[in-house]
Short mmCIF file of C-alpha atoms in Angstrom, two decimals:
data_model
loop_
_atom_site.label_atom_id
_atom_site.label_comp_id
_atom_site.label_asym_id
_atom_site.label_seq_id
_atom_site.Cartn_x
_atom_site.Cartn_y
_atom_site.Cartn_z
CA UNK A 1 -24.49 -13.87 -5.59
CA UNK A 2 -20.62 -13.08 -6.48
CA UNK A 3 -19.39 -9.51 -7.16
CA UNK A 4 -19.01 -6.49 -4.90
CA UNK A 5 -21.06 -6.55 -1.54
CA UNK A 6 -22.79 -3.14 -2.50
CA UNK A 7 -24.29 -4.00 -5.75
CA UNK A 8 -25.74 -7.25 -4.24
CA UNK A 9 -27.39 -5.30 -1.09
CA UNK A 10 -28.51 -2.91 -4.04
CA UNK A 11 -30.35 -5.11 -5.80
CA UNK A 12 -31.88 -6.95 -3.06
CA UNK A 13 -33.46 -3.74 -1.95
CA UNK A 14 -34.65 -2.84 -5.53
CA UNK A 15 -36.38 -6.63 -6.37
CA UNK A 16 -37.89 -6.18 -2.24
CA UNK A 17 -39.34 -2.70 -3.59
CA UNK A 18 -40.42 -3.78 -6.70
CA UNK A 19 -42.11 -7.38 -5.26
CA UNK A 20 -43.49 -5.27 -2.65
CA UNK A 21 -45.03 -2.27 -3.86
CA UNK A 22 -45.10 -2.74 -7.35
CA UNK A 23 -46.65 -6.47 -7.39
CA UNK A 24 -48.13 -6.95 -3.96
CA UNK A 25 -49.95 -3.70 -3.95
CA UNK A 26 -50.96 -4.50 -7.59
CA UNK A 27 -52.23 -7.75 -6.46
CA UNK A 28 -54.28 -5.86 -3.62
CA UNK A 29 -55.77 -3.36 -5.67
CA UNK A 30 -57.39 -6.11 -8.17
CA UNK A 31 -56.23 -3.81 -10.76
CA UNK A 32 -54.65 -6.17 -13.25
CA UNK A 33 -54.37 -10.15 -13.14
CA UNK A 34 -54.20 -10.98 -9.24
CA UNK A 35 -52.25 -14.03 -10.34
CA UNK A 36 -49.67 -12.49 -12.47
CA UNK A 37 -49.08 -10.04 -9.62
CA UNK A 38 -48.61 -13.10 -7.05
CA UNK A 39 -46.23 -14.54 -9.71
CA UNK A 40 -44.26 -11.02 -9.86
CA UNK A 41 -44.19 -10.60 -6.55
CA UNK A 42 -42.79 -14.29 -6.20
CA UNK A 43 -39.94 -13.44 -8.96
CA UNK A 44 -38.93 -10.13 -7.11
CA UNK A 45 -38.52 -11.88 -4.08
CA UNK A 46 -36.90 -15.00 -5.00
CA UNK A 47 -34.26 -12.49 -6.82
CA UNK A 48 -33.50 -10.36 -3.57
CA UNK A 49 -33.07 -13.34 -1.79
CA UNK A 50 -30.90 -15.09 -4.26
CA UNK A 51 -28.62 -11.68 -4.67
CA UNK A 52 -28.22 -11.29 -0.75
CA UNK A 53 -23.93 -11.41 -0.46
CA UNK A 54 -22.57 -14.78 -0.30
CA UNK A 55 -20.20 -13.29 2.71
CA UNK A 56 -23.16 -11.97 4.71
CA UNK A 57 -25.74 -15.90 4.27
CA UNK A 58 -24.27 -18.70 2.39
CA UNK A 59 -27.72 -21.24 2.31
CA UNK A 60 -27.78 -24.68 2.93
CA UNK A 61 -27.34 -26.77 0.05
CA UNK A 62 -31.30 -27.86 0.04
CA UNK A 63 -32.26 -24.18 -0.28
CA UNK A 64 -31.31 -24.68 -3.80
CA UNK A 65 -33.86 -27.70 -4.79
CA UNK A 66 -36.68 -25.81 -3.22
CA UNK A 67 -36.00 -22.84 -5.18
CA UNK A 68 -35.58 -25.02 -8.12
CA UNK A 69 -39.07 -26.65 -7.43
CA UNK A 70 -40.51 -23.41 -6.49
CA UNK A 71 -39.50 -21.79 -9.13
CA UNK A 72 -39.98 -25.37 -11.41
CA UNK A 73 -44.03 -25.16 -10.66
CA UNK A 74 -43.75 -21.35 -11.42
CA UNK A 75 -42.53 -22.14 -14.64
CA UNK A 76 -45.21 -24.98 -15.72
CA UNK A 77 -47.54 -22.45 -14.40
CA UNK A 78 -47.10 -19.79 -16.64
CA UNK A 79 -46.16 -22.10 -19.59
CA UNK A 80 -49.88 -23.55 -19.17
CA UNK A 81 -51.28 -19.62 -19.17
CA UNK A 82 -49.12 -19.15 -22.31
CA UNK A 83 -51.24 -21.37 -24.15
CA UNK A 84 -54.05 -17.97 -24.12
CA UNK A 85 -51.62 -15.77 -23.33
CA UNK A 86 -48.20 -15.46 -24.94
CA UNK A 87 -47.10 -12.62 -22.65
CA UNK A 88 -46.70 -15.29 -19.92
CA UNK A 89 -44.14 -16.82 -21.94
CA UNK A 90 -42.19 -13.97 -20.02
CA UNK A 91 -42.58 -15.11 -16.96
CA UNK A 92 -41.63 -18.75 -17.72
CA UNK A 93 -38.09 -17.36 -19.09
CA UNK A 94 -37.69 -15.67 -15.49
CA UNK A 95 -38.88 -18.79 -13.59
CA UNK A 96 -36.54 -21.06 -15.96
CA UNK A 97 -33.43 -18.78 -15.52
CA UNK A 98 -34.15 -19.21 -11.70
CA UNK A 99 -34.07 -22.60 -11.63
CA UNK A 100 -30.87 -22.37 -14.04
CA UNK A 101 -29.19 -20.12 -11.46
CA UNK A 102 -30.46 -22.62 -8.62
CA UNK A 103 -29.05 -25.63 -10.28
CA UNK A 104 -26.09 -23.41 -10.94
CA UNK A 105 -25.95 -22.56 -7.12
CA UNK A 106 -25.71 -25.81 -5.48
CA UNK A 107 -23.32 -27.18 -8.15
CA UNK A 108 -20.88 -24.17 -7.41
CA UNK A 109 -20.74 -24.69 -3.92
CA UNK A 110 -16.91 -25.78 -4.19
CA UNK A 111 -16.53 -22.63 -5.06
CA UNK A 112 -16.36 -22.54 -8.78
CA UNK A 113 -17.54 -19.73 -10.77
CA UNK A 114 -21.54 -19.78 -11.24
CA UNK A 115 -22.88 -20.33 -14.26
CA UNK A 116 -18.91 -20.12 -15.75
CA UNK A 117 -17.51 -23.49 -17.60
CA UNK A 118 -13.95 -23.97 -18.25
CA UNK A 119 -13.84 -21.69 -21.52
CA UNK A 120 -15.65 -18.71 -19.98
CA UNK A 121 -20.00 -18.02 -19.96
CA UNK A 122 -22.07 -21.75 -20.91
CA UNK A 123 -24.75 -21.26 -23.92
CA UNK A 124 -27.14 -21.04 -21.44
CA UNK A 125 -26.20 -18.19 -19.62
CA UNK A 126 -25.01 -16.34 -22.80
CA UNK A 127 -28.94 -17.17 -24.29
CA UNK A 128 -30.52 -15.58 -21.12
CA UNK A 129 -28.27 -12.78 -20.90
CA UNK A 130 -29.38 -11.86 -24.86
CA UNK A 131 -32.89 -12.32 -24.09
CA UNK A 132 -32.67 -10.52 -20.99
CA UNK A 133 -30.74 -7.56 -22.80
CA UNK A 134 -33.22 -7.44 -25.25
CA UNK A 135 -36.00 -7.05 -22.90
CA UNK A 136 -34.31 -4.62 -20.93
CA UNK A 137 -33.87 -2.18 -23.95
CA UNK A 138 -37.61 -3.31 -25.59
CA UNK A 139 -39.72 -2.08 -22.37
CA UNK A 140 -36.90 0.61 -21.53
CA UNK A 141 -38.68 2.28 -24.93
CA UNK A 142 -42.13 1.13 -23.93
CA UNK A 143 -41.76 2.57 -20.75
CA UNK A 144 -42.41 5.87 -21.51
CA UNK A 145 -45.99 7.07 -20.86
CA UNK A 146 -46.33 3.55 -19.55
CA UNK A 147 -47.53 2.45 -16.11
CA UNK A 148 -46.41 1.03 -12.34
CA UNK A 149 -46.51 -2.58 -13.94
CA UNK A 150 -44.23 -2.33 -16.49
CA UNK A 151 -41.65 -0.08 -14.35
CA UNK A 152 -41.91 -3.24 -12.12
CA UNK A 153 -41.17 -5.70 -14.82
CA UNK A 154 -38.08 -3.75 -16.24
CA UNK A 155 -36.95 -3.22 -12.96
CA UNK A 156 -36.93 -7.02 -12.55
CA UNK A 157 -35.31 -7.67 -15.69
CA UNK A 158 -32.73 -5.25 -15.12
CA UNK A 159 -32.29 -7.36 -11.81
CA UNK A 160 -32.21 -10.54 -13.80
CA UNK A 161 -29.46 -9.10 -16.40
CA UNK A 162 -27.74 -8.21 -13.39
CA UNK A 163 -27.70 -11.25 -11.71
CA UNK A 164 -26.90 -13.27 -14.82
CA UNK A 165 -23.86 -11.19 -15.34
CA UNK A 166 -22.57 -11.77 -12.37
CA UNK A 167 -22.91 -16.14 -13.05
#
C-alpha cells in the first residue's frame, strides 16, 4: 500500500481486529450467518494484508492472481447469495474492489502510481471511492444503537475508503 508507513501499520491492525474479533468470533458464536462472517473475516484479512507497507514486504508478483482469484470466487459467491439477498450485493463490491486493487497491484509493480492513469484517479477507482464514501457516512448514521456487526462492517469500509485513496 503507498502513503506513510504509520497509517498502513494502522490499518492493518484495525482490519486484523475487526476480521478477528468482530467476524471470527461472530462466526463462532452462530449468532448471525456463519457464512457471511467467514466472508467478513476473509475481507478484513485480505485488507490488512494488502495495506502491510510496501517498504517493510513487497509480494511476489503471483501473490496478486491468487488474491485476484480468491477474492474472484468471493465475489461470484456473494453475487449468487444476492439473488435472495440484496445485502450481499455489499460484499461483492468489496470482493470486486479487491480484485481491482490486485490487478492494480501487479500492473504497478514498475512502480507507477496504483490505481492512478496519466490524468490523475481512473473511473474505476473514482466509482468505488463514491460508493465507498457513501457507505461510510450511510452506516456511520445507522450505527448508533446498532450492534458488533455493523461496527465491523464500517470499520471495513472505512479501511476500504482508505485504501482506495491511497491507489
Amino acid at each position: 500500500m503507498h502513503g506513510p508507513a504509520t497509517a498502513s501499520w494502522l490499518l492493518v491492525a484495525l482490519c486484523v481486529a475487526v476480521g478477528t474479533t468482530a467476524c471470527l468470533l461472530r462466526w463462532r458464536g452462530g449468532g448471525e450467518s456463519p457464512a457471511r462472517a467467514g466472508d467478513e473475516a476473509l475481507m478484513g484479512f485480505g485488507m490488512a494484508a494488502m495495506a502491510v507497507p510496501a517498504l517493510v514486504f513487497t509480494p511476489p508478483a503471483w501473490v496478486w492472481t491468487v488474491y485476484g482469484m480468491v477474492f474472484g470466487g468471493a465475489a461470484l459467491r456473494a453475487l449468487w447469495s444476492a439473488r435472495g439477498e440484496r445485502r450481499h450485493l455489499h460484499h461483492a463490491v468489496g470482493s470486486l474492489a479487491m480484485v481491482y486493487m490486485a490487478v492494480v497491484m501487479a500492473t504497478s509493480a514498475g512502480g507507477a502510481h496504483a490505481g492512478h492513469g496519466p490524468g490523475g484517479a481512473t473511473l474505476l477507482t473514482g466509482l468505488l471511492l463514491a460508493y465507498y464514501a457513501r457507505y461510510v457516512l450511510w452506516a456511520g448514521f445507522r450505527l448508533v444503537g446498532a450492534d458488533l456487526a455493523s461496527a465491523g462492517r464500517l470499520s471495513m469500509g472505512v479501511g476500504m475508503l482508505t485504501m482506495l485513496m491511497t491507489m
